[in-house]
Each structure stands twice: as C-alpha cells, then as structure tokens.
PDB file of C-alpha atoms and ligand atoms in Angstrom:
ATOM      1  CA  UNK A  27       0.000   0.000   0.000  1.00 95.00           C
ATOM      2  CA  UNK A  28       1.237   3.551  -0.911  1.00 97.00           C
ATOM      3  CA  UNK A  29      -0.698   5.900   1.095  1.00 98.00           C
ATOM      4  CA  UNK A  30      -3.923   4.344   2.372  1.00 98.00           C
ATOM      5  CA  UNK A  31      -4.122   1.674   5.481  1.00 98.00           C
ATOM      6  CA  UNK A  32      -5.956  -1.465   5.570  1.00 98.00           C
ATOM      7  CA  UNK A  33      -8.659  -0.035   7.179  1.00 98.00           C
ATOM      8  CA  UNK A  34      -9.105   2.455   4.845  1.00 98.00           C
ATOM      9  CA  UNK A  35      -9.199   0.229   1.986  1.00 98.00           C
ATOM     10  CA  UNK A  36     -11.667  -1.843   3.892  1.00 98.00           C
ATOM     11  CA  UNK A  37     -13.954   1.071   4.411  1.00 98.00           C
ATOM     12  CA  UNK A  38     -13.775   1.935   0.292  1.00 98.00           C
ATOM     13  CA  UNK A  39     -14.824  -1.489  -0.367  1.00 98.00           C
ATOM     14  CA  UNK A  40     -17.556  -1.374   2.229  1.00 98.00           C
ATOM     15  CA  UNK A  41     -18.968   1.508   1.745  1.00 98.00           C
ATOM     16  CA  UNK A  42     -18.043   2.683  -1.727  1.00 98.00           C
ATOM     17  CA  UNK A  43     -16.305   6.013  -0.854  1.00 99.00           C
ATOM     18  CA  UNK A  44     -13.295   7.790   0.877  1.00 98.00           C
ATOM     19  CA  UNK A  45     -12.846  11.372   2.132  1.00 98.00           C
ATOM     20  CA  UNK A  46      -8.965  12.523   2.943  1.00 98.00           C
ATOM     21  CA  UNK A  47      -8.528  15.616   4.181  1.00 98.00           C
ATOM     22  CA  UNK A  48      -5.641  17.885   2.936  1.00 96.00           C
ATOM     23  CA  UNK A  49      -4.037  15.080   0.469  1.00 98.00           C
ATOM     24  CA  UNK A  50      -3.381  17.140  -2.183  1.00 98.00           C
ATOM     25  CA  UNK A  51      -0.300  19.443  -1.319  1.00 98.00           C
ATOM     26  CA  UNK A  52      -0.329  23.540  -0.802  1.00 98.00           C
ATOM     27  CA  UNK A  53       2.478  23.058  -3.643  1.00 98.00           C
ATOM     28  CA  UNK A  54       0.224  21.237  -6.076  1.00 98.00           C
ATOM     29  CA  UNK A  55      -3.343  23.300  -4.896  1.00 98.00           C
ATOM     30  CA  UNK A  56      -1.315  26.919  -6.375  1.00 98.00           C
ATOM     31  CA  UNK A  57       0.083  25.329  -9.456  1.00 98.00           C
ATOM     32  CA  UNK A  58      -3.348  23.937 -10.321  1.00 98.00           C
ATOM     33  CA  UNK A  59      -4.937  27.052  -9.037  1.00 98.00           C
ATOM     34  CA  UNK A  60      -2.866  29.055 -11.347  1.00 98.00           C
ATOM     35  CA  UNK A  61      -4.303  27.073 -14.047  1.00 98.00           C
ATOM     36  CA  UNK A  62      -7.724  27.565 -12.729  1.00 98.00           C
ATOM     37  CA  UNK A  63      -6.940  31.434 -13.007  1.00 98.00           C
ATOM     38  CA  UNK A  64      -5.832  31.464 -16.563  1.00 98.00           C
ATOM     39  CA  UNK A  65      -9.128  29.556 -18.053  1.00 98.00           C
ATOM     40  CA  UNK A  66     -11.438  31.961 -15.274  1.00 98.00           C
ATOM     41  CA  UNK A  67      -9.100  34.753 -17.843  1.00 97.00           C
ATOM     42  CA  UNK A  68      -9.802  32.974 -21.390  1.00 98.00           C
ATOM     43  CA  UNK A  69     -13.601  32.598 -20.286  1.00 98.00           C
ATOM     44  CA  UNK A  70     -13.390  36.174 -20.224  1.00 98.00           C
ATOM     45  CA  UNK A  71     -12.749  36.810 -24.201  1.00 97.00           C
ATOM     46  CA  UNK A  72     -15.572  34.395 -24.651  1.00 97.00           C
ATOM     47  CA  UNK A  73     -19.673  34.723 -24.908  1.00 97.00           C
ATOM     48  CA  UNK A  74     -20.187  30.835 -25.193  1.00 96.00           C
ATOM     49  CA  UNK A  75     -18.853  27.966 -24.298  1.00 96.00           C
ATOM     50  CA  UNK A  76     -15.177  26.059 -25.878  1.00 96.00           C
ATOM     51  CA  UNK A  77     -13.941  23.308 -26.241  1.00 94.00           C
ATOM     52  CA  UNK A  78     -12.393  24.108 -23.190  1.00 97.00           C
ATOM     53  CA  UNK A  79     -14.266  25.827 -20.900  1.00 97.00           C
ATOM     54  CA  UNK A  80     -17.936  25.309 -20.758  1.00 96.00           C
ATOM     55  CA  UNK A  81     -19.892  28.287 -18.673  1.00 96.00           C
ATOM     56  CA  UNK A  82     -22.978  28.512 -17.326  1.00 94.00           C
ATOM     57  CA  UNK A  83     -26.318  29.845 -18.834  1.00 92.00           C
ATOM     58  CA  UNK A  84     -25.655  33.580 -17.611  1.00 94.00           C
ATOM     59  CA  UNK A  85     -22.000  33.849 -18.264  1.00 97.00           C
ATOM     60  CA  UNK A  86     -20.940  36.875 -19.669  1.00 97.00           C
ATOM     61  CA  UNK A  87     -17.520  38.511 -19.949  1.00 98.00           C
ATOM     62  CA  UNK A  88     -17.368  40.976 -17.597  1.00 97.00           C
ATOM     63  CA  UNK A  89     -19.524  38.143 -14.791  1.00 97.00           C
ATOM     64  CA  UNK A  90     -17.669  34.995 -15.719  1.00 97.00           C
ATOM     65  CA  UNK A  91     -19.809  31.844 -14.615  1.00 97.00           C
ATOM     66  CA  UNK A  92     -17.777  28.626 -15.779  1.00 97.00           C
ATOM     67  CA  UNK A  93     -19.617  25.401 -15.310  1.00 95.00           C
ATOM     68  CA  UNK A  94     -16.602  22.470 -16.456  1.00 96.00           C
ATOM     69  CA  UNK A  95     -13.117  21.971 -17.710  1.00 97.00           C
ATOM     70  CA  UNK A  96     -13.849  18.905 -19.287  1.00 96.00           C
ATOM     71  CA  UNK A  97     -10.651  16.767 -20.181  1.00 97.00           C
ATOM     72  CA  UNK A  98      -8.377  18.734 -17.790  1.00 98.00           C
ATOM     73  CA  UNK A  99      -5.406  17.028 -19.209  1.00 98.00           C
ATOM     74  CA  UNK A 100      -5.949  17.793 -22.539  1.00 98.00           C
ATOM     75  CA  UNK A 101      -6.167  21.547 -22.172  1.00 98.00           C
ATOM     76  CA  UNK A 102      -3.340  22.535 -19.561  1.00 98.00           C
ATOM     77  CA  UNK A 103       0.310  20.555 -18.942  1.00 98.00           C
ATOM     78  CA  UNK A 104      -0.401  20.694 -15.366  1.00 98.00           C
ATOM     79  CA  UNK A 105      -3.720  19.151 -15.470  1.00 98.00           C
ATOM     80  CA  UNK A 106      -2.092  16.982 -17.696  1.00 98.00           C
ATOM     81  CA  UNK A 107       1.043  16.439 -14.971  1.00 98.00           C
ATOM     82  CA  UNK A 108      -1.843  15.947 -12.434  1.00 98.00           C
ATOM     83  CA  UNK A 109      -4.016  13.299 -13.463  1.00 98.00           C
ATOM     84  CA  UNK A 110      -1.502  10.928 -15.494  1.00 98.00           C
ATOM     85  CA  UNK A 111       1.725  11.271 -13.070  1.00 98.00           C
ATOM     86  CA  UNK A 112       0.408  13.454 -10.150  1.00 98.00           C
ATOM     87  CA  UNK A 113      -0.368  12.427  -6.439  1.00 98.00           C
ATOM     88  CA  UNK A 114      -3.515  10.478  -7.005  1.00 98.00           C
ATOM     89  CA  UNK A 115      -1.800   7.845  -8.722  1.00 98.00           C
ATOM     90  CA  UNK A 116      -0.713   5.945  -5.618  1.00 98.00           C
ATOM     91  CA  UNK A 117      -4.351   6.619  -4.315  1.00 98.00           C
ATOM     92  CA  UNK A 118      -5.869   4.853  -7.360  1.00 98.00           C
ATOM     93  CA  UNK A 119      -3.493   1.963  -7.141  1.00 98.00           C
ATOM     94  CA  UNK A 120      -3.980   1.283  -3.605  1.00 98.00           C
ATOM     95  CA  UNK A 121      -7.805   0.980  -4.912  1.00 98.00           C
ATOM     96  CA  UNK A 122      -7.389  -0.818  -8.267  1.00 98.00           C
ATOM     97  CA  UNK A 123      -4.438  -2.758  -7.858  1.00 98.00           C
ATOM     98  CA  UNK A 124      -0.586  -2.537  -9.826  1.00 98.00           C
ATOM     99  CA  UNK A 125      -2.294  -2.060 -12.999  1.00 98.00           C
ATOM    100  CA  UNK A 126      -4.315   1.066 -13.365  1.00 98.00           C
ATOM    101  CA  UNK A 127      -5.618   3.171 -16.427  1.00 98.00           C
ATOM    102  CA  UNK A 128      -6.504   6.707 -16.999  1.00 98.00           C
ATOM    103  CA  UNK A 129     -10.560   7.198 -18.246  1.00 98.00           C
ATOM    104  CA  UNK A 130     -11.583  11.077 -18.187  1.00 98.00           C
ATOM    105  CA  UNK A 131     -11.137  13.885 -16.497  1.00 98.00           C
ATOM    106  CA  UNK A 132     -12.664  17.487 -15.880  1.00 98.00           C
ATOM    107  CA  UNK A 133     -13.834  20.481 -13.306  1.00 98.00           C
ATOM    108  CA  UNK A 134     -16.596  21.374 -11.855  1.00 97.00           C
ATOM    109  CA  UNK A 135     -16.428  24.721 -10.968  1.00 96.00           C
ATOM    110  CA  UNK A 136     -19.893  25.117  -9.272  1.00 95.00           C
ATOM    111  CA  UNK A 137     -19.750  28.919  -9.645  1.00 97.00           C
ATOM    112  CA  UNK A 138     -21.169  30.934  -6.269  1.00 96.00           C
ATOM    113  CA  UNK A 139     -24.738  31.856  -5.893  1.00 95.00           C
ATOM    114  CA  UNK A 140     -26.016  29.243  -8.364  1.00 92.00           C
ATOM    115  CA  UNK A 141     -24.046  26.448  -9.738  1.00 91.00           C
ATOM    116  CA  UNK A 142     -25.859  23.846 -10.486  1.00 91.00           C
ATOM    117  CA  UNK A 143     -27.357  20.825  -8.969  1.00 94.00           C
ATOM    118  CA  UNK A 144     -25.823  17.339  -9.926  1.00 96.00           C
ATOM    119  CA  UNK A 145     -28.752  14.922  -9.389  1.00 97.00           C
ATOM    120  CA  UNK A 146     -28.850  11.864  -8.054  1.00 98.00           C
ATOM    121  CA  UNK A 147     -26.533   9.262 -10.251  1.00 98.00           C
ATOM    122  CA  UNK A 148     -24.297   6.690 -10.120  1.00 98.00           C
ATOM    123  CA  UNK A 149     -21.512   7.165 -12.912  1.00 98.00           C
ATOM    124  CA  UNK A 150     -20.901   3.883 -14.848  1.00 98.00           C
ATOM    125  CA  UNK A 151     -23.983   4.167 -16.781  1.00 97.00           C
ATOM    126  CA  UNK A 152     -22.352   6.809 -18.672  1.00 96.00           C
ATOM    127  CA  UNK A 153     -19.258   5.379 -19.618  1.00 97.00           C
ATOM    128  CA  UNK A 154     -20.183   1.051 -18.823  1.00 97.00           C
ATOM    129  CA  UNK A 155     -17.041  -0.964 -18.833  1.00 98.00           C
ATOM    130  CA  UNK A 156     -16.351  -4.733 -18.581  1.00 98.00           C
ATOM    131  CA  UNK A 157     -16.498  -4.826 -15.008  1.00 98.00           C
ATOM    132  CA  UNK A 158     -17.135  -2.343 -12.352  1.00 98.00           C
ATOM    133  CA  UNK A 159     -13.647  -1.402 -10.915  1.00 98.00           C
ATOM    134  CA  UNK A 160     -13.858   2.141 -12.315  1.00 98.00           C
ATOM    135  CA  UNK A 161     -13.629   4.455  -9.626  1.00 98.00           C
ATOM    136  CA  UNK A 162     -13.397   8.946  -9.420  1.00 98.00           C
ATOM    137  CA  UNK A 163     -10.943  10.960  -7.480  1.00 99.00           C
ATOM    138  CA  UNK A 164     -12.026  14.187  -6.456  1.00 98.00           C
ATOM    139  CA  UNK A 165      -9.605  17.286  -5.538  1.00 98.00           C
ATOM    140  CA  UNK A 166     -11.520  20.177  -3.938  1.00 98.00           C
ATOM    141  CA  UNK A 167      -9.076  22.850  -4.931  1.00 98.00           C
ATOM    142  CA  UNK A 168     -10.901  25.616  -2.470  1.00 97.00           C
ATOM    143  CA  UNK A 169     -11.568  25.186   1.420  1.00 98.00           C
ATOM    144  CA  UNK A 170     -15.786  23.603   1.002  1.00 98.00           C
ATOM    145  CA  UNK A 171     -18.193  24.178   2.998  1.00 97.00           C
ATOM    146  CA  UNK A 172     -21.445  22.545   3.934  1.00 96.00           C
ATOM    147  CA  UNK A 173     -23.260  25.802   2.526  1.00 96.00           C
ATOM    148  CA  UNK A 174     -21.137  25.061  -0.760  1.00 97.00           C
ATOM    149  CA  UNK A 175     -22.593  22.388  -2.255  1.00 96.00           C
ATOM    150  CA  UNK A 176     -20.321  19.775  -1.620  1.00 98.00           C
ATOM    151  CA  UNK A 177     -20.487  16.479  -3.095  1.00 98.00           C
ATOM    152  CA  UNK A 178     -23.111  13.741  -1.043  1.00 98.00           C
ATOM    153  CA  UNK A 179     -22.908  10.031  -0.949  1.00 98.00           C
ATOM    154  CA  UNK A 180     -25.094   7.236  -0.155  1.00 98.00           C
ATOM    155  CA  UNK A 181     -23.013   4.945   1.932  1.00 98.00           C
ATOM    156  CA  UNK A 182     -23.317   1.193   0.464  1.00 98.00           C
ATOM    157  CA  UNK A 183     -25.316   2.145  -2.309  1.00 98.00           C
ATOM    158  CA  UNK A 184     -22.534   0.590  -4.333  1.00 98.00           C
ATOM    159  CA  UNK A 185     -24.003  -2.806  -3.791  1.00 97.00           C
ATOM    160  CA  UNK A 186     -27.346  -1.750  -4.516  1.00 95.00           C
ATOM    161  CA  UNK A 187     -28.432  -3.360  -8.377  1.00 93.00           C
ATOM    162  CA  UNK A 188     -27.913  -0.400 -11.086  1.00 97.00           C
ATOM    163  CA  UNK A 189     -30.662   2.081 -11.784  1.00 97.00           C
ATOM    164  CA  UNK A 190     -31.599   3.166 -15.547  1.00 94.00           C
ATOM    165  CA  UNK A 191     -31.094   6.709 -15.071  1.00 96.00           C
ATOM    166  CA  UNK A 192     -34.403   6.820 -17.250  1.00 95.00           C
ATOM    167  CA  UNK A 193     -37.718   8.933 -16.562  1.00 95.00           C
ATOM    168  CA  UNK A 194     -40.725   6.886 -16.067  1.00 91.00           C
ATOM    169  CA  UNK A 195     -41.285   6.637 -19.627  1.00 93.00           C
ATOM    170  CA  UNK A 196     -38.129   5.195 -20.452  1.00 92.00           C
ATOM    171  CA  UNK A 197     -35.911   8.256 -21.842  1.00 93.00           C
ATOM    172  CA  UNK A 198     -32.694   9.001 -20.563  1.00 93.00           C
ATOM    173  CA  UNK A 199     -32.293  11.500 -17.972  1.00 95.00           C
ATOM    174  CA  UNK A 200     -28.480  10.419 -16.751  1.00 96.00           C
ATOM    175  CA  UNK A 201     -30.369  10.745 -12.640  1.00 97.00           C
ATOM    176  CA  UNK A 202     -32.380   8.499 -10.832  1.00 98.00           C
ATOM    177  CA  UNK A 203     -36.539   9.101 -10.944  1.00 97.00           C
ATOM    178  CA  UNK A 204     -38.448   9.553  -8.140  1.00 97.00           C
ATOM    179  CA  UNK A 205     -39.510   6.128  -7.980  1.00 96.00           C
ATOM    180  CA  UNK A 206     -35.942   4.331  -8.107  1.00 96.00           C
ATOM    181  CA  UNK A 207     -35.364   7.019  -5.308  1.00 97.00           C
ATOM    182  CA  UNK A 208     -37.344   5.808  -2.689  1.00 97.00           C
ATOM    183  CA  UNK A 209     -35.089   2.647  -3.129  1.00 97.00           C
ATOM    184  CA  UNK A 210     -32.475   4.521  -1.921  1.00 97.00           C
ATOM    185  CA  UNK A 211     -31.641   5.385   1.503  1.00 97.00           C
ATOM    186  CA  UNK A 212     -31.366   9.379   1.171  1.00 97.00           C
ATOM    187  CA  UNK A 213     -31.221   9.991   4.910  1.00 98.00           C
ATOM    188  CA  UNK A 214     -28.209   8.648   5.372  1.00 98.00           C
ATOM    189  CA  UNK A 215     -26.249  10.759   2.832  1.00 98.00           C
ATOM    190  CA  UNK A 216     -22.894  11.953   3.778  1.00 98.00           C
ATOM    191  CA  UNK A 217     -21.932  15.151   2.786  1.00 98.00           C
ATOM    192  CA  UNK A 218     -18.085  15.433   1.302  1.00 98.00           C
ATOM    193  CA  UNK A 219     -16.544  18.632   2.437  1.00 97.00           C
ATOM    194  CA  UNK A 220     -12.934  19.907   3.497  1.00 98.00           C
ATOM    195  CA  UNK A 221     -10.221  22.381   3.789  1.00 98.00           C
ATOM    196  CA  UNK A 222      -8.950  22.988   0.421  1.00 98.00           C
ATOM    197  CA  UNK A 223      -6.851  20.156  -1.394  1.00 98.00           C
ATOM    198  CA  UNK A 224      -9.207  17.092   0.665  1.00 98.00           C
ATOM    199  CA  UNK A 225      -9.860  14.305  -1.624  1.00 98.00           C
ATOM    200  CA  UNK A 226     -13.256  11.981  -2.517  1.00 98.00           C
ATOM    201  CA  UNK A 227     -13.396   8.605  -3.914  1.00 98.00           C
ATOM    202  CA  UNK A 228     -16.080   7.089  -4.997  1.00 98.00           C
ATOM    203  CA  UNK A 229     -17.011   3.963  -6.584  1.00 99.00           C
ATOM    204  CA  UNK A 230     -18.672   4.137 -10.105  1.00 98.00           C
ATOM    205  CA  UNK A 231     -21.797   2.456  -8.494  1.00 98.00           C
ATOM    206  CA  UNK A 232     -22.031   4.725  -5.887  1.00 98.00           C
ATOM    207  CA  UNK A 233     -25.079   6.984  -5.835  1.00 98.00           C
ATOM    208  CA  UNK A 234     -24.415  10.390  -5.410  1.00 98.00           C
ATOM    209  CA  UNK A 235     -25.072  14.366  -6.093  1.00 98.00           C
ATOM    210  CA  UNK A 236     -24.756  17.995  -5.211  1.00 97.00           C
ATOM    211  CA  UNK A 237     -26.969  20.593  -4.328  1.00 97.00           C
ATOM    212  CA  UNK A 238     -26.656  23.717  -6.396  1.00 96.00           C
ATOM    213  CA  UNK A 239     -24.022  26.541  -4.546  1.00 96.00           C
ATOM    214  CA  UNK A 240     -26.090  28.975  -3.368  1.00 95.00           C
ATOM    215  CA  UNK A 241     -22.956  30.613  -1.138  1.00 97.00           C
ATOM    216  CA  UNK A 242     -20.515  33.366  -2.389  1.00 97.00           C
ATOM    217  CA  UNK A 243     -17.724  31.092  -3.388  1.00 97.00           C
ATOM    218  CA  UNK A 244     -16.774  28.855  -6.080  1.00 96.00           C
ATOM    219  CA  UNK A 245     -16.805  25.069  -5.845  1.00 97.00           C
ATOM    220  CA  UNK A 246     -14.399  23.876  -8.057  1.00 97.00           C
ATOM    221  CA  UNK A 247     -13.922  19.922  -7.581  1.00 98.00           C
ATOM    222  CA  UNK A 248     -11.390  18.319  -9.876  1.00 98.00           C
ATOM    223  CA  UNK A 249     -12.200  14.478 -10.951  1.00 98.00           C
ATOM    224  CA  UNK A 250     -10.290  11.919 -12.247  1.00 98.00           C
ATOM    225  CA  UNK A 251     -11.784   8.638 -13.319  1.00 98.00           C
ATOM    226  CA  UNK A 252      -9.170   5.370 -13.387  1.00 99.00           C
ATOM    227  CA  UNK A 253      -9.814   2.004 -13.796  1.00 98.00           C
ATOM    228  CA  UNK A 254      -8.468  -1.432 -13.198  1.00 98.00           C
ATOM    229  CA  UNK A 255      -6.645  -2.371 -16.225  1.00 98.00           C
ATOM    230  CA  UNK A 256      -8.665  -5.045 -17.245  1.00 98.00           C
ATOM    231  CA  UNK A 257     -11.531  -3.101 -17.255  1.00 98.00           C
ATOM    232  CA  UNK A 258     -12.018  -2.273 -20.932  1.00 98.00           C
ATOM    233  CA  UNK A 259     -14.743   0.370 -22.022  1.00 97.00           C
ATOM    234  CA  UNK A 260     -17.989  -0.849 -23.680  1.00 96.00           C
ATOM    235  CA  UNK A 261     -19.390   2.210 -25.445  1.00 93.00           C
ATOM    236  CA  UNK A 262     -17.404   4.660 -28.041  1.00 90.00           C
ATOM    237  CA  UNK A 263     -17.205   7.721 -25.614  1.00 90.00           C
ATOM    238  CA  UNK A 264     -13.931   8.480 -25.389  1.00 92.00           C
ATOM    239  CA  UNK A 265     -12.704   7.046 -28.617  1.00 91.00           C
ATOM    240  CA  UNK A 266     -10.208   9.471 -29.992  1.00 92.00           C
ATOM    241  CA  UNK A 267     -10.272  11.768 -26.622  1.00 94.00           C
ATOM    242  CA  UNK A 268      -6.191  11.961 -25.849  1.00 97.00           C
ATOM    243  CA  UNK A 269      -5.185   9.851 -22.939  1.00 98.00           C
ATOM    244  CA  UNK A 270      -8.281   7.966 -22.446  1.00 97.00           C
ATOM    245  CA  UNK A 271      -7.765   4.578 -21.550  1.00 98.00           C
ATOM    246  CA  UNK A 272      -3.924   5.577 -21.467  1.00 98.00           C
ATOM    247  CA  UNK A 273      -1.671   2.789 -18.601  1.00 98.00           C
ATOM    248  CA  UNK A 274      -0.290   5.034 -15.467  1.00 98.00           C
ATOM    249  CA  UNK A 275       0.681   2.235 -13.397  1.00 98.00           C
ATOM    250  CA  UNK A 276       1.988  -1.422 -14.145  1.00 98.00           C
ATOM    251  CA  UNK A 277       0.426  -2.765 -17.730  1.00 98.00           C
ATOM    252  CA  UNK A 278      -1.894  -3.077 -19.991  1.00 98.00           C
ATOM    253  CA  UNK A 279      -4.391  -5.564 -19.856  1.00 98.00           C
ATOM    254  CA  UNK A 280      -5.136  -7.193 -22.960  1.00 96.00           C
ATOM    255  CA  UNK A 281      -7.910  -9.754 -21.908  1.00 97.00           C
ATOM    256  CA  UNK A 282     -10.464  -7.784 -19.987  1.00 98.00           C
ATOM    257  CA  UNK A 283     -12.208  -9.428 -16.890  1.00 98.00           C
ATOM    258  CA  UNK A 284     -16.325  -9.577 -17.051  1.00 98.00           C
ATOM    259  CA  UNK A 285     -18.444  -8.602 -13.642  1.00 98.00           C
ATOM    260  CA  UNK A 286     -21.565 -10.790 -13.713  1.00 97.00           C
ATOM    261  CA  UNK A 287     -23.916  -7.788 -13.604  1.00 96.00           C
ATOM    262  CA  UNK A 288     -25.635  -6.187 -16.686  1.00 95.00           C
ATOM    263  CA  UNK A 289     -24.815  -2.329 -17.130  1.00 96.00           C
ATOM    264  CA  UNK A 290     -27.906  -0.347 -18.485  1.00 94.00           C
ATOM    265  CA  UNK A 291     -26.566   1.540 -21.588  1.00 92.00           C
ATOM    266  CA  UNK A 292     -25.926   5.167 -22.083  1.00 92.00           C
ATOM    267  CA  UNK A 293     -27.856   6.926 -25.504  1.00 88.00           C
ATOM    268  CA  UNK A 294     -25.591   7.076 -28.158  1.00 83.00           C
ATOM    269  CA  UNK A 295     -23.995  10.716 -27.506  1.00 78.00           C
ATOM    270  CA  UNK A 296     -21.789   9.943 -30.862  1.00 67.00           C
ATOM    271  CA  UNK A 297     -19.006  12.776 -29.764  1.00 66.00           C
ATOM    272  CA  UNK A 298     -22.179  15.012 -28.914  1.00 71.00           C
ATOM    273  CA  UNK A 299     -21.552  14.233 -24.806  1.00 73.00           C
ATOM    274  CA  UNK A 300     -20.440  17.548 -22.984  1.00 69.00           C
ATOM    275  CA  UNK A 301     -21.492  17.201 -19.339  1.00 74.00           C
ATOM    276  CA  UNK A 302     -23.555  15.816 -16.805  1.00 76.00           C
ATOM    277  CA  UNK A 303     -25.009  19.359 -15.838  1.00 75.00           C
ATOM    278  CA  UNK A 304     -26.470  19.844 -19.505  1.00 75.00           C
ATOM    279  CA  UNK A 305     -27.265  16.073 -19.901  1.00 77.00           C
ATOM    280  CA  UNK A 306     -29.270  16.958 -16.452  1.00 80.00           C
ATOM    281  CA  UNK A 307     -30.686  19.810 -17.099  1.00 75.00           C
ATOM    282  CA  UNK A 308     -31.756  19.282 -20.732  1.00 67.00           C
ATOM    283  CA  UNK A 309     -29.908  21.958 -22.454  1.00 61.00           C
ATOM    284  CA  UNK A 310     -27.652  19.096 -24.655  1.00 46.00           C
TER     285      UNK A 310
HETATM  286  O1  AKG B  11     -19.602  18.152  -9.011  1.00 63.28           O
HETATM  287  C1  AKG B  11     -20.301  17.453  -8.275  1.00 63.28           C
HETATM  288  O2  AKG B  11     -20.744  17.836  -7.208  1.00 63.28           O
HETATM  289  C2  AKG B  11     -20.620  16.032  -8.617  1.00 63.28           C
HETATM  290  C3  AKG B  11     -20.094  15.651  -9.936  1.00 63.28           C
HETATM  291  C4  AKG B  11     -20.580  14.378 -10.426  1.00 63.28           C
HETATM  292  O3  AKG B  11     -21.267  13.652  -9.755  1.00 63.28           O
HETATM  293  C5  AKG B  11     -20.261  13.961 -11.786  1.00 63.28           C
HETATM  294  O4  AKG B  11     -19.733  14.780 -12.561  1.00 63.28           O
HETATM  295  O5  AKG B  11     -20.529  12.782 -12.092  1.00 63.28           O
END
C-alpha cells in the first residue's frame, strides 16, 4: 500500500467512498490554481462555451460563470502532470491494484450563488465498462463548505443493483426518478466537504449528487476517473479523446475481466456528450 491503510481500503470497499482531508499538497493546490486562473481569464474573451471551458447559462464577460473543464489534461500541462503522473496515482493503485488506467477527467467549478445541482446518479452508466472497478478521485481545490454544495454520498449504495437513469417513460435522464429514489436510503447521505486540497473517492456504483451553490464562493472539484486495467470500455465515448484509456501504473491488460452484472446503456452521444449538468438539465 502507498498511502492508504488497511482499514481504509476496507472502508472503500464497504462503503463505496473515501474522504482525505488535505491530500493534495499547498504546492500542487497553487500550481493547479494558477491554471484555474488562466481559463477563469480565457472565459473572459468568450460569450459561449469552448472546447475548453464550458460556462454557465448567464456567463458573460465581464460576470464569468464557468460550469466544467472537461478533459483537464488535454487543455493545460499541469492538469495533464496531475491526473496521469500526479499524487492520485498511488491513491488509485492502492484501490485498483498494480495495474491502473486513466478514463476522463474534468472540473466542476460550481460557480457561487447558483451552480448547479448534480442529481442523483451513479456514474458507470455513462461510460459502462467490462467490469465495475472504475472508480473517481475528487480534488476540492478551495476550502468547502457545507453551505457550498459539496459532493453527497449514499453509503453502500454501491451494492445496490444499477438504476436506468431513465424517466418513467423510459428516456434518458443520466439521474435516478423519483420512484428508483425511494429505493435509496437518502437519509443517510454523507456530505463530502474539506479544507482545500481534501480528496473523494467514490465507486462508479455509488449513488451520489450535489446541491446547487447557493454561497458566495466557487466550488471547483477536480475528478479523475481510473480504472483497473482489465476493465475495458464498452461504449465509443472516449474514442479518440487523448489519454483515455492511457496505462499510469503497471500494464496493460489485454484480456479484460467480465463482472456478472448487466450495465444499463448510455444513448448514443456519438461525440455530442459535454457534461452531466447539460445532460441533467436538458440543455444538450
Ligand atoms: O460536481 C459534483 O458535485 C458532482 C459531480 C458528479 O457527480 C459527476 O460529474 O458525475
């Protein structure tokens, strides 16, 4: 083990989540904050969203309101340094075992006085694999809150069968509906906050979701996705996305391993996918 305990690993595996306060190092939270600062500056030449910075409904130049980086590590070397060689790496192979692959990446800024809600999800419905060793880091690059929005988890809910993510009618809504909700056990959510620099895991079967930041301060909670390498992905997603699916420990695994369980299938977003905030809230 690199920097977890037994017990810790134990409690991931039990309850499908981790919070670690202060992991990330002061060192590391200014250099990525200093790239934070420099897309907050390039959102401010901008009316609409870019490829890599994708605001809010309300953004304007002189009131920036960014919603996601998506693919950090495509759009700054030390986003790039920070999810493919950076601190989390020993985290993630602690979890997953010698062999561990990069999936995706991005920020969620969660701008002050209205970023939006996440809804209740769990993540590998989006992005199904062979097997359900997927698993998302979260830095919190600012000190959070409970007033901003942190990130909530339903301990256990790992081990709870897959929901569709589907209305009543069927139609993909990427949250759970109000009936698969009362399946879940929303009282006992645990609320993921910390001084600035805490990490989350979670377990891509995990249910989970974030209020929207009604406070004065940004949110912004970097994720990383990594999987076991024998995990192999199921849909097209991130075909052609740089550093998807990319080794960053051990090998490559060229025969992937099968979980038992069925994975309900995303819609086919055929390149169009930008976020789970517009997937959400209808506007993509
Ligand atoms: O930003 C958040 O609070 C949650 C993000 C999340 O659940 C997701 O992007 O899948």
């Amino acid at each position: 083990m690199k920097v977890l305990n037994a017990e810790q690993k134990a409690f991931y595996e039990d309850q499908g989540y981790l919070l670690l306060e202060q992991f990330v190092s002061n060192e590391w939270l200014d250099r990525l904050n200093q790239a934070v600062d420099h897309f907050i500056d390039l959102s401010r030449q901008t009316d609409d969203s870019t490829a890599a910075i994708l605001v809010e409904p309300g953004h304007t130049r002189a009131n920036p309101r960014l919603r996601r980086i998506p693919h950090t590590v495509i759009h700054h070397p030390v986003f790039e340094e920070f999810g493919l060689r950076g601190p989390l790496l020993d985290l993630a192979e602690d979890l997953l075992g010698a062999d561990v692959c990069f999936h995706h990446s991005k920020l969620n800024f969660k701008w002050s006085q209205g970023g939006e809600e996440v809804k209740w999800h769990q993540d590998i419905q989006f992005w199904p694999h062979t097997n359900y060793s997927p698993m998302t880091i979260g830095a919190y690059l600012n000190d959070v809150t409970p007033e901003m929005a942190p990130m909530g988890v339903i301990p256990g809910s790992h081990k709870q069968p897959l929901f569709n993510l589907a209305d009543e009618q069927g139609q993909w809504t990427g949250a759970l509906n109000d009936h698969d909700l009362t399946r879940v056990n929303l009282d006992s959510v645990v609320w993921l906050q910390g001084p600035a620099g805490s990490v989350t895991v979670h377990s891509c079967r995990m249910v989970h979701g974030s209020a929207p930041n009604k406070s004065f301060e940004m949110r912004p909670l970097l994720l990383h996705t990594y999987t076991a390498a024998d995990a192999h992905p199921t849909t097209n997603l991130m075909e052609g996305i740089p550093f998807s699916g990319q080794v960053v420990r051990g090998h490559a695994c060229e025969n992937p391993r099968h979980d038992a369980e069925p994975c309900p299938m995303p819609p086919d977003f055929r390149g169009n996918y930008s976020s789970i905030f517009a997937v959400q809230q209808g506007d993509a």
